[in-house]
């Protein structure tokens, strides 16, 4: 076998292995989590996330939680 024939065989093998069956691969599996998150109850969907993301995520809790004025503030242990 001459050098030219050996190079031709090597190049043919490279081309054939590079063009393997890419279309025969199975499609990726898509996992859908359809369970409701516990944090969804805290959302305020009347607020657009782009306008105020904090209130979008926490607005339900923020508007429904009552804070006792006597227990608010900071305390010092010194």
mmCIF file of N, CA, C and O in Angstrom:
data_model
loop_
_atom_site.group_PDB
_atom_site.id
_atom_site.type_symbol
_atom_site.label_atom_id
_atom_site.label_comp_id
_atom_site.label_asym_id
_atom_site.label_seq_id
_atom_site.Cartn_x
_atom_site.Cartn_y
_atom_site.Cartn_z
ATOM 1 N N UNK A 1 0.845 -1.158 0.000
ATOM 2 C CA UNK A 1 0.000 0.000 0.000
ATOM 3 C C UNK A 1 0.897 1.229 0.000
ATOM 4 O O UNK A 1 1.792 1.361 0.812
ATOM 5 N N UNK A 2 0.601 2.124 -0.856
ATOM 6 C CA UNK A 2 1.420 3.330 -0.943
ATOM 7 C C UNK A 2 0.950 4.354 0.088
ATOM 8 O O UNK A 2 -0.096 4.203 0.711
ATOM 9 N N UNK A 3 1.753 5.347 0.255
ATOM 10 C CA UNK A 3 1.438 6.397 1.214
ATOM 11 C C UNK A 3 0.155 7.130 0.824
ATOM 12 O O UNK A 3 -0.669 7.461 1.672
ATOM 13 N N UNK A 4 -0.052 7.350 -0.449
ATOM 14 C CA UNK A 4 -1.245 8.037 -0.927
ATOM 15 C C UNK A 4 -2.493 7.222 -0.618
ATOM 16 O O UNK A 4 -3.507 7.752 -0.159
ATOM 17 N N UNK A 5 -2.424 5.921 -0.836
ATOM 18 C CA UNK A 5 -3.565 5.059 -0.570
ATOM 19 C C UNK A 5 -3.855 4.996 0.933
ATOM 20 O O UNK A 5 -5.021 4.989 1.360
ATOM 21 N N UNK A 6 -2.803 4.978 1.755
ATOM 22 C CA UNK A 6 -2.987 4.938 3.200
ATOM 23 C C UNK A 6 -3.637 6.237 3.689
ATOM 24 O O UNK A 6 -4.536 6.215 4.539
ATOM 25 N N UNK A 7 -3.197 7.370 3.154
ATOM 26 C CA UNK A 7 -3.800 8.647 3.536
ATOM 27 C C UNK A 7 -5.250 8.742 3.078
ATOM 28 O O UNK A 7 -6.106 9.251 3.787
ATOM 29 N N UNK A 8 -5.538 8.208 1.884
ATOM 30 C CA UNK A 8 -6.911 8.213 1.382
ATOM 31 C C UNK A 8 -7.807 7.372 2.292
ATOM 32 O O UNK A 8 -8.921 7.789 2.639
ATOM 33 N N UNK A 9 -7.337 6.206 2.724
ATOM 34 C CA UNK A 9 -8.112 5.344 3.622
ATOM 35 C C UNK A 9 -8.319 6.022 4.979
ATOM 36 O O UNK A 9 -9.416 5.974 5.549
ATOM 37 N N UNK A 10 -7.296 6.675 5.474
ATOM 38 C CA UNK A 10 -7.410 7.350 6.761
ATOM 39 C C UNK A 10 -8.404 8.510 6.680
ATOM 40 O O UNK A 10 -9.231 8.691 7.574
ATOM 41 N N UNK A 11 -8.343 9.291 5.623
ATOM 42 C CA UNK A 11 -9.265 10.411 5.459
ATOM 43 C C UNK A 11 -10.695 9.919 5.284
ATOM 44 O O UNK A 11 -11.635 10.533 5.791
ATOM 45 N N UNK A 12 -10.865 8.820 4.573
ATOM 46 C CA UNK A 12 -12.199 8.249 4.384
ATOM 47 C C UNK A 12 -12.778 7.812 5.723
ATOM 48 O O UNK A 12 -13.960 8.057 6.012
ATOM 49 N N UNK A 13 -11.973 7.190 6.563
ATOM 50 C CA UNK A 13 -12.447 6.755 7.870
ATOM 51 C C UNK A 13 -12.817 7.957 8.747
ATOM 52 O O UNK A 13 -13.813 7.925 9.470
ATOM 53 N N UNK A 14 -12.019 9.030 8.675
ATOM 54 C CA UNK A 14 -12.312 10.220 9.463
ATOM 55 C C UNK A 14 -13.630 10.835 9.023
ATOM 56 O O UNK A 14 -14.472 11.205 9.846
ATOM 57 N N UNK A 15 -13.837 10.937 7.713
ATOM 58 C CA UNK A 15 -15.065 11.539 7.191
ATOM 59 C C UNK A 15 -16.268 10.681 7.551
ATOM 60 O O UNK A 15 -17.308 11.197 7.963
ATOM 61 N N UNK A 16 -16.152 9.373 7.442
ATOM 62 C CA UNK A 16 -17.289 8.502 7.738
ATOM 63 C C UNK A 16 -17.634 8.484 9.221
ATOM 64 O O UNK A 16 -18.807 8.402 9.594
ATOM 65 N N UNK A 17 -16.643 8.554 10.078
ATOM 66 C CA UNK A 17 -16.949 8.567 11.504
ATOM 67 C C UNK A 17 -17.443 9.936 11.967
ATOM 68 O O UNK A 17 -18.189 10.035 12.932
ATOM 69 N N UNK A 18 -17.060 10.993 11.277
ATOM 70 C CA UNK A 18 -17.530 12.325 11.632
ATOM 71 C C UNK A 18 -18.988 12.521 11.233
ATOM 72 O O UNK A 18 -19.697 13.319 11.811
ATOM 73 N N UNK A 19 -19.440 11.782 10.254
ATOM 74 C CA UNK A 19 -20.807 11.910 9.754
ATOM 75 C C UNK A 19 -21.674 10.760 10.253
ATOM 76 O O UNK A 19 -22.415 10.164 9.493
ATOM 77 N N UNK A 20 -21.591 10.448 11.507
ATOM 78 C CA UNK A 20 -22.397 9.354 12.038
ATOM 79 C C UNK A 20 -23.845 9.793 12.160
ATOM 80 O O UNK A 20 -24.192 10.942 11.908
ATOM 81 N N UNK A 21 -24.666 8.916 12.596
ATOM 82 C CA UNK A 21 -26.115 9.108 12.611
ATOM 83 C C UNK A 21 -26.539 10.097 13.693
ATOM 84 O O UNK A 21 -26.973 9.712 14.765
ATOM 85 N N UNK A 22 -26.462 11.375 13.382
ATOM 86 C CA UNK A 22 -26.866 12.361 14.376
ATOM 87 C C UNK A 22 -28.385 12.419 14.488
ATOM 88 O O UNK A 22 -28.913 12.844 15.495
ATOM 89 N N UNK A 23 -29.077 11.997 13.454
ATOM 90 C CA UNK A 23 -30.532 12.043 13.479
ATOM 91 C C UNK A 23 -31.127 10.819 14.150
ATOM 92 O O UNK A 23 -32.316 10.797 14.434
ATOM 93 N N UNK A 24 -30.333 9.799 14.396
ATOM 94 C CA UNK A 24 -30.838 8.601 15.047
ATOM 95 C C UNK A 24 -30.793 8.704 16.562
ATOM 96 O O UNK A 24 -31.279 7.822 17.262
ATOM 97 N N UNK A 25 -30.195 9.763 17.078
ATOM 98 C CA UNK A 25 -30.143 9.935 18.527
ATOM 99 C C UNK A 25 -31.540 10.248 19.043
ATOM 100 O O UNK A 25 -32.278 11.015 18.427
ATOM 101 N N UNK A 26 -31.917 9.678 20.179
ATOM 102 C CA UNK A 26 -33.253 9.975 20.708
ATOM 103 C C UNK A 26 -33.356 11.433 21.161
ATOM 104 O O UNK A 26 -32.364 12.056 21.522
ATOM 105 N N UNK A 27 -34.543 11.939 21.118
ATOM 106 C CA UNK A 27 -34.772 13.319 21.542
ATOM 107 C C UNK A 27 -34.540 13.441 23.040
ATOM 108 O O UNK A 27 -34.761 12.487 23.785
ATOM 109 N N UNK A 28 -34.091 14.594 23.500
ATOM 110 C CA UNK A 28 -33.884 14.763 24.942
ATOM 111 C C UNK A 28 -35.210 14.658 25.689
ATOM 112 O O UNK A 28 -36.256 15.036 25.185
ATOM 113 N N UNK A 29 -35.146 14.157 26.885
ATOM 114 C CA UNK A 29 -36.337 13.993 27.707
ATOM 115 C C UNK A 29 -36.627 15.317 28.413
ATOM 116 O O UNK A 29 -35.746 15.906 29.029
ATOM 117 N N UNK A 30 -37.852 15.771 28.298
ATOM 118 C CA UNK A 30 -38.265 17.013 28.937
ATOM 119 C C UNK A 30 -39.061 16.646 30.189
ATOM 120 O O UNK A 30 -40.039 15.916 30.125
ATOM 121 N N UNK A 31 -38.607 17.154 31.324
ATOM 122 C CA UNK A 31 -39.283 16.876 32.582
ATOM 123 C C UNK A 31 -40.101 18.099 32.970
ATOM 124 O O UNK A 31 -39.582 19.202 33.026
ATOM 125 N N UNK A 32 -41.373 17.891 33.211
ATOM 126 C CA UNK A 32 -42.261 18.982 33.582
ATOM 127 C C UNK A 32 -42.715 18.755 35.018
ATOM 128 O O UNK A 32 -43.255 17.718 35.349
ATOM 129 N N UNK A 33 -42.465 19.748 35.856
ATOM 130 C CA UNK A 33 -42.902 19.681 37.246
ATOM 131 C C UNK A 33 -44.220 20.434 37.340
ATOM 132 O O UNK A 33 -44.253 21.661 37.329
ATOM 133 N N UNK A 34 -45.316 19.697 37.401
ATOM 134 C CA UNK A 34 -46.623 20.336 37.423
ATOM 135 C C UNK A 34 -47.167 20.532 38.834
ATOM 136 O O UNK A 34 -48.311 20.918 39.009
ATOM 137 N N UNK A 35 -46.343 20.289 39.833
ATOM 138 C CA UNK A 35 -46.772 20.493 41.205
ATOM 139 C C UNK A 35 -46.704 21.986 41.545
ATOM 140 O O UNK A 35 -45.834 22.699 41.085
ATOM 141 N N UNK A 36 -47.637 22.432 42.371
ATOM 142 C CA UNK A 36 -47.626 23.834 42.778
ATOM 143 C C UNK A 36 -46.601 24.027 43.885
ATOM 144 O O UNK A 36 -46.515 23.247 44.814
ATOM 145 N N UNK A 37 -45.827 25.064 43.777
ATOM 146 C CA UNK A 37 -44.834 25.377 44.792
ATOM 147 C C UNK A 37 -45.531 26.016 45.971
ATOM 148 O O UNK A 37 -46.489 26.765 45.822
ATOM 149 N N UNK A 38 -45.027 25.768 47.164
ATOM 150 C CA UNK A 38 -45.612 26.369 48.360
ATOM 151 C C UNK A 38 -45.453 27.888 48.332
ATOM 152 O O UNK A 38 -46.290 28.609 48.857
ATOM 153 N N UNK A 39 -44.391 28.370 47.732
ATOM 154 C CA UNK A 39 -44.137 29.811 47.688
ATOM 155 C C UNK A 39 -45.079 30.533 46.733
ATOM 156 O O UNK A 39 -45.164 31.755 46.769
ATOM 157 N N UNK A 40 -45.802 29.795 45.872
ATOM 158 C CA UNK A 40 -46.727 30.450 44.953
ATOM 159 C C UNK A 40 -47.852 31.167 45.693
ATOM 160 O O UNK A 40 -48.424 32.122 45.189
ATOM 161 N N UNK A 41 -48.174 30.722 46.900
ATOM 162 C CA UNK A 41 -49.231 31.367 47.672
ATOM 163 C C UNK A 41 -48.826 32.770 48.087
ATOM 164 O O UNK A 41 -49.684 33.615 48.355
ATOM 165 N N UNK A 42 -47.544 33.057 48.154
ATOM 166 C CA UNK A 42 -47.058 34.377 48.556
ATOM 167 C C UNK A 42 -47.009 35.371 47.415
ATOM 168 O O UNK A 42 -46.770 36.550 47.643
ATOM 169 N N UNK A 43 -47.204 34.914 46.185
ATOM 170 C CA UNK A 43 -47.084 35.805 45.034
ATOM 171 C C UNK A 43 -48.251 36.772 44.944
ATOM 172 O O UNK A 43 -49.372 36.460 45.316
ATOM 173 N N UNK A 44 -47.954 37.936 44.429
ATOM 174 C CA UNK A 44 -48.972 38.925 44.091
ATOM 175 C C UNK A 44 -48.937 39.054 42.576
ATOM 176 O O UNK A 44 -48.126 39.799 42.024
ATOM 177 N N UNK A 45 -49.797 38.316 41.901
ATOM 178 C CA UNK A 45 -49.759 38.281 40.440
ATOM 179 C C UNK A 45 -50.351 39.535 39.804
ATOM 180 O O UNK A 45 -50.309 39.670 38.593
ATOM 181 N N UNK A 46 -50.880 40.448 40.628
ATOM 182 C CA UNK A 46 -51.356 41.709 40.064
ATOM 183 C C UNK A 46 -50.188 42.652 39.768
ATOM 184 O O UNK A 46 -50.353 43.644 39.064
ATOM 185 N N UNK A 47 -49.016 42.333 40.302
ATOM 186 C CA UNK A 47 -47.813 43.131 40.062
ATOM 187 C C UNK A 47 -46.994 42.448 38.976
ATOM 188 O O UNK A 47 -46.793 41.240 39.012
ATOM 189 N N UNK A 48 -46.540 43.224 38.014
ATOM 190 C CA UNK A 48 -45.696 42.655 36.957
ATOM 191 C C UNK A 48 -44.293 42.443 37.501
ATOM 192 O O UNK A 48 -43.746 43.312 38.191
ATOM 193 N N UNK A 49 -43.662 41.271 37.230
ATOM 194 C CA UNK A 49 -42.326 40.999 37.760
ATOM 195 C C UNK A 49 -41.292 42.039 37.344
ATOM 196 O O UNK A 49 -40.373 42.334 38.099
ATOM 197 N N UNK A 50 -41.444 42.618 36.179
ATOM 198 C CA UNK A 50 -40.484 43.621 35.721
ATOM 199 C C UNK A 50 -40.628 44.960 36.422
ATOM 200 O O UNK A 50 -39.703 45.760 36.436
ATOM 201 N N UNK A 51 -41.798 45.208 37.010
ATOM 202 C CA UNK A 51 -42.015 46.478 37.706
ATOM 203 C C UNK A 51 -41.509 46.431 39.139
ATOM 204 O O UNK A 51 -40.853 47.362 39.604
ATOM 205 N N UNK A 52 -41.851 45.378 39.868
ATOM 206 C CA UNK A 52 -41.439 45.258 41.275
ATOM 207 C C UNK A 52 -41.335 43.772 41.598
ATOM 208 O O UNK A 52 -42.310 43.146 42.000
ATOM 209 N N UNK A 53 -40.159 43.207 41.411
ATOM 210 C CA UNK A 53 -39.982 41.765 41.563
ATOM 211 C C UNK A 53 -40.196 41.314 43.005
ATOM 212 O O UNK A 53 -40.744 40.246 43.251
ATOM 213 N N UNK A 54 -39.786 42.127 43.971
ATOM 214 C CA UNK A 54 -39.984 41.765 45.375
ATOM 215 C C UNK A 54 -41.466 41.600 45.680
ATOM 216 O O UNK A 54 -41.886 40.614 46.292
ATOM 217 N N UNK A 55 -42.282 42.563 45.261
ATOM 218 C CA UNK A 55 -43.712 42.478 45.539
ATOM 219 C C UNK A 55 -44.376 41.380 44.712
ATOM 220 O O UNK A 55 -45.353 40.783 45.154
ATOM 221 N N UNK A 56 -43.870 41.106 43.527
ATOM 222 C CA UNK A 56 -44.406 40.000 42.740
ATOM 223 C C UNK A 56 -44.216 38.684 43.490
ATOM 224 O O UNK A 56 -45.123 37.871 43.578
ATOM 225 N N UNK A 57 -43.031 38.493 44.061
ATOM 226 C CA UNK A 57 -42.736 37.236 44.757
ATOM 227 C C UNK A 57 -43.336 37.189 46.156
ATOM 228 O O UNK A 57 -43.758 36.130 46.610
ATOM 229 N N UNK A 58 -43.359 38.294 46.871
ATOM 230 C CA UNK A 58 -43.727 38.304 48.282
ATOM 231 C C UNK A 58 -44.947 39.152 48.598
ATOM 232 O O UNK A 58 -45.300 39.300 49.762
ATOM 233 N N UNK A 59 -45.592 39.714 47.600
ATOM 234 C CA UNK A 59 -46.691 40.645 47.837
ATOM 235 C C UNK A 59 -47.871 40.041 48.564
ATOM 236 O O UNK A 59 -48.514 40.706 49.376
ATOM 237 N N UNK A 60 -48.171 38.775 48.300
ATOM 238 C CA UNK A 60 -49.277 38.131 49.007
ATOM 239 C C UNK A 60 -49.010 38.059 50.497
ATOM 240 O O UNK A 60 -49.891 38.364 51.318
ATOM 241 N N UNK A 61 -47.816 37.682 50.868
ATOM 242 C CA UNK A 61 -47.447 37.619 52.281
ATOM 243 C C UNK A 61 -47.373 39.026 52.872
ATOM 244 O O UNK A 61 -47.856 39.289 53.971
ATOM 245 N N UNK A 62 -46.770 39.954 52.140
ATOM 246 C CA UNK A 62 -46.573 41.322 52.620
ATOM 247 C C UNK A 62 -47.915 41.992 52.939
ATOM 248 O O UNK A 62 -48.053 42.678 53.944
ATOM 249 N N UNK A 63 -48.910 41.760 52.088
ATOM 250 C CA UNK A 63 -50.205 42.419 52.262
ATOM 251 C C UNK A 63 -51.085 41.719 53.292
ATOM 252 O O UNK A 63 -52.007 42.327 53.829
ATOM 253 N N UNK A 64 -50.841 40.458 53.579
ATOM 254 C CA UNK A 64 -51.717 39.726 54.495
ATOM 255 C C UNK A 64 -51.136 39.536 55.892
ATOM 256 O O UNK A 64 -51.845 39.113 56.793
ATOM 257 N N UNK A 65 -49.872 39.865 56.111
ATOM 258 C CA UNK A 65 -49.246 39.657 57.407
ATOM 259 C C UNK A 65 -49.416 40.892 58.284
ATOM 260 O O UNK A 65 -49.155 42.011 57.858
ATOM 261 N N UNK A 66 -49.847 40.659 59.503
ATOM 262 C CA UNK A 66 -50.015 41.743 60.473
ATOM 263 C C UNK A 66 -48.837 41.683 61.437
ATOM 264 O O UNK A 66 -48.545 40.640 62.010
ATOM 265 N N UNK A 67 -48.162 42.802 61.593
ATOM 266 C CA UNK A 67 -47.005 42.877 62.479
ATOM 267 C C UNK A 67 -47.427 43.587 63.756
ATOM 268 O O UNK A 67 -47.991 44.683 63.714
ATOM 269 N N UNK A 68 -47.161 42.974 64.893
ATOM 270 C CA UNK A 68 -47.477 43.566 66.190
ATOM 271 C C UNK A 68 -46.481 44.686 66.471
ATOM 272 O O UNK A 68 -45.271 44.455 66.509
ATOM 273 N N UNK A 69 -46.980 45.887 66.662
ATOM 274 C CA UNK A 69 -46.116 47.047 66.859
ATOM 275 C C UNK A 69 -45.280 46.940 68.139
ATOM 276 O O UNK A 69 -44.210 47.517 68.240
ATOM 277 N N UNK A 70 -45.751 46.198 69.128
ATOM 278 C CA UNK A 70 -45.017 46.089 70.386
ATOM 279 C C UNK A 70 -43.769 45.213 70.250
ATOM 280 O O UNK A 70 -42.844 45.348 71.039
ATOM 281 N N UNK A 71 -43.732 44.341 69.278
ATOM 282 C CA UNK A 71 -42.597 43.426 69.151
ATOM 283 C C UNK A 71 -41.639 43.821 68.036
ATOM 284 O O UNK A 71 -40.714 43.106 67.750
ATOM 285 N N UNK A 72 -41.885 44.945 67.392
ATOM 286 C CA UNK A 72 -41.004 45.347 66.310
ATOM 287 C C UNK A 72 -39.844 46.162 66.865
ATOM 288 O O UNK A 72 -39.893 46.690 67.971
ATOM 289 N N UNK A 73 -38.803 46.272 66.119
ATOM 290 C CA UNK A 73 -37.661 47.065 66.514
ATOM 291 C C UNK A 73 -36.472 46.161 66.860
ATOM 292 O O UNK A 73 -36.524 44.953 66.695
ATOM 293 N N UNK A 74 -35.428 46.782 67.317
ATOM 294 C CA UNK A 74 -34.238 46.028 67.675
ATOM 295 C C UNK A 74 -34.042 46.060 69.179
ATOM 296 O O UNK A 74 -34.467 46.997 69.858
ATOM 297 N N UNK A 75 -33.435 45.032 69.672
ATOM 298 C CA UNK A 75 -33.145 44.983 71.107
ATOM 299 C C UNK A 75 -31.651 44.846 71.306
ATOM 300 O O UNK A 75 -30.935 44.368 70.427
ATOM 301 N N UNK A 76 -31.188 45.252 72.442
ATOM 302 C CA UNK A 76 -29.769 45.160 72.755
ATOM 303 C C UNK A 76 -29.607 44.267 73.975
ATOM 304 O O UNK A 76 -30.362 44.355 74.941
ATOM 305 N N UNK A 77 -28.636 43.393 73.935
ATOM 306 C CA UNK A 77 -28.404 42.482 75.064
ATOM 307 C C UNK A 77 -27.296 42.979 75.969
ATOM 308 O O UNK A 77 -26.833 42.263 76.837
ATOM 309 N N UNK A 78 -26.835 44.212 75.784
ATOM 310 C CA UNK A 78 -25.745 44.730 76.633
ATOM 311 C C UNK A 78 -26.277 45.535 77.786
ATOM 312 O O UNK A 78 -27.329 46.048 77.810
#
